[in-house]
mmCIF file of C-alpha atoms in Angstrom:
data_model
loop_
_atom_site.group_PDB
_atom_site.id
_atom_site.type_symbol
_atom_site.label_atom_id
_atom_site.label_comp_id
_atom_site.label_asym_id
_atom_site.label_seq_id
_atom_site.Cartn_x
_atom_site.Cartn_y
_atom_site.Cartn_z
ATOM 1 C CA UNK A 1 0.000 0.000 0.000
ATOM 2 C CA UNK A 2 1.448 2.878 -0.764
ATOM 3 C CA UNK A 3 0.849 6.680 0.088
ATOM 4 C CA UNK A 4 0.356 9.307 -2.267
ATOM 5 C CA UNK A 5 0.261 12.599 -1.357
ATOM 6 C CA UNK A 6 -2.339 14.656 -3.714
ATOM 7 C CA UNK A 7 -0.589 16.556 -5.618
ATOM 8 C CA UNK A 8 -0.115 20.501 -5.108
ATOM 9 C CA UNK A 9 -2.662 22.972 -6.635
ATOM 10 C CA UNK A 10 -1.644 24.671 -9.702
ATOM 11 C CA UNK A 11 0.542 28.218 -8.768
ATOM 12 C CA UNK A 12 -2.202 29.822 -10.380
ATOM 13 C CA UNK A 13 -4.632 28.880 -7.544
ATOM 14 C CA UNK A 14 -1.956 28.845 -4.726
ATOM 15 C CA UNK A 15 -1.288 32.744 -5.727
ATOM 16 C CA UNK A 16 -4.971 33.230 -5.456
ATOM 17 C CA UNK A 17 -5.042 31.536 -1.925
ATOM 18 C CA UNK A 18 -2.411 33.626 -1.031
ATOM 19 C CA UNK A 19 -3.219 37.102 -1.768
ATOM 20 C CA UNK A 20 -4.665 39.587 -3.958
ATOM 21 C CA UNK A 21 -1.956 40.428 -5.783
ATOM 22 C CA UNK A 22 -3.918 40.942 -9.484
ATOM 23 C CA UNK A 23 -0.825 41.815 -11.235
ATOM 24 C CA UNK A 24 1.555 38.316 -10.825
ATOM 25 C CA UNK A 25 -1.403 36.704 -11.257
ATOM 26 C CA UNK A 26 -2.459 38.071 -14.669
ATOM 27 C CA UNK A 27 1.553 37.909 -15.730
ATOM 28 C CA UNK A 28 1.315 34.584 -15.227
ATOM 29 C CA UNK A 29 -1.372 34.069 -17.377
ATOM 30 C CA UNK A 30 -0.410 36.208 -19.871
ATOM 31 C CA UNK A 31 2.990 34.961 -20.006
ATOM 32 C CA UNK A 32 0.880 31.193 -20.500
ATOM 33 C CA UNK A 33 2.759 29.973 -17.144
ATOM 34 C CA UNK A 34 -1.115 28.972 -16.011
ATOM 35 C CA UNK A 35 -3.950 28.687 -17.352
ATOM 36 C CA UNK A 36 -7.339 30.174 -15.907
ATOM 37 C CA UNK A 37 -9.464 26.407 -15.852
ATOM 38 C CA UNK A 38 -6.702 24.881 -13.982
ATOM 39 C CA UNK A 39 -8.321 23.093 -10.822
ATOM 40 C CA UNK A 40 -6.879 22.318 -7.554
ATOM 41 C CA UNK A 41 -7.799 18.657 -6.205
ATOM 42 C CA UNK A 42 -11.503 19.825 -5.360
ATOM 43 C CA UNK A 43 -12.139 20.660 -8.942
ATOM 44 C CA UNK A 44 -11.751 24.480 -7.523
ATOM 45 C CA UNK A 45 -10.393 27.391 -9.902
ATOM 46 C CA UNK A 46 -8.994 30.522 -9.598
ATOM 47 C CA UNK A 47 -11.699 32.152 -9.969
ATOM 48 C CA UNK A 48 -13.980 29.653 -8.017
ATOM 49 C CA UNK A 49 -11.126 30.569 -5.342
ATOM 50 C CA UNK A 50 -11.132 34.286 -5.631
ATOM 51 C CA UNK A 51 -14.611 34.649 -5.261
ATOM 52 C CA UNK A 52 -14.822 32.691 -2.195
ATOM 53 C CA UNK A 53 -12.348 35.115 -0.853
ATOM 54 C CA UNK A 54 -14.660 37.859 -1.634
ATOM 55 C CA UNK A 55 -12.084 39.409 -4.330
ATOM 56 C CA UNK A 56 -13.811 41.269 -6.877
ATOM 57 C CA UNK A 57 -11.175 42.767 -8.677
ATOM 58 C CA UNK A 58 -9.023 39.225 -9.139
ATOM 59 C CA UNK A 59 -12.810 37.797 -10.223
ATOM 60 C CA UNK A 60 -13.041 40.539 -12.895
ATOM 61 C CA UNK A 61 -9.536 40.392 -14.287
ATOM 62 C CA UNK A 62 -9.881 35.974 -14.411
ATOM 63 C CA UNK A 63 -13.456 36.723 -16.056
ATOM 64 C CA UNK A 64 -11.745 39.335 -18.611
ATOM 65 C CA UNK A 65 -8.726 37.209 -19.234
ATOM 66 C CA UNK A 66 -10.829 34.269 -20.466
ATOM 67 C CA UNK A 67 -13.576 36.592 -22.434
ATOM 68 C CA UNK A 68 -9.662 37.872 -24.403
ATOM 69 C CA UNK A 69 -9.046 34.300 -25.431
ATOM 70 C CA UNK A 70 -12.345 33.238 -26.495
ATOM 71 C CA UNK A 71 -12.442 36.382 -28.387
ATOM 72 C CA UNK A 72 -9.085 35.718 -29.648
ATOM 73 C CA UNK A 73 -9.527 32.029 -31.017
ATOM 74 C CA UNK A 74 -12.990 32.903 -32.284
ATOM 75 C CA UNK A 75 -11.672 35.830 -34.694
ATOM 76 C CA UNK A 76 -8.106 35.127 -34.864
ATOM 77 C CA UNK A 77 -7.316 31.504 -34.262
ATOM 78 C CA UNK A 78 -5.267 29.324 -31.917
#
């Protein structure tokens, strides 16, 4: 029997359950080092995470960051 340890949440969502700092986070996403839908063991997001925390202005960025891609691959492509 072995133990495994689950494995650590994405640094996306450990920045969120940090702090509030909205700028690393949207570098990292911007720079593609994360990417918004990643989920932490519960199935939890960023955003699922930054709400919780009652942070509207990290829920608006995450909510305007994935509006930019979809708008992105719709008109322009992957």
């Amino acid at each position: 029997m072995t133990d495994s340890a689950p494995a650590p949440p994405p640094e996306l969502i450990q920045l969120v359950t940090m702090g509030d700092d909205v700028t690393s986070i949207r570098n990292l996403l911007l720079k593609g080092e994360a990417k918004v839908d990643d989920t932490d063991s519960s199935g939890m997001t960023a955003l699922h995470h930054a709400a919780y925390k009652g942070n509207a202005d990290l829920c608006k960025m995450l909510i305007d960051h994935v509006s930019i891609i979809g708008f992105v691959i719709q008109n322009i492509g992957s």
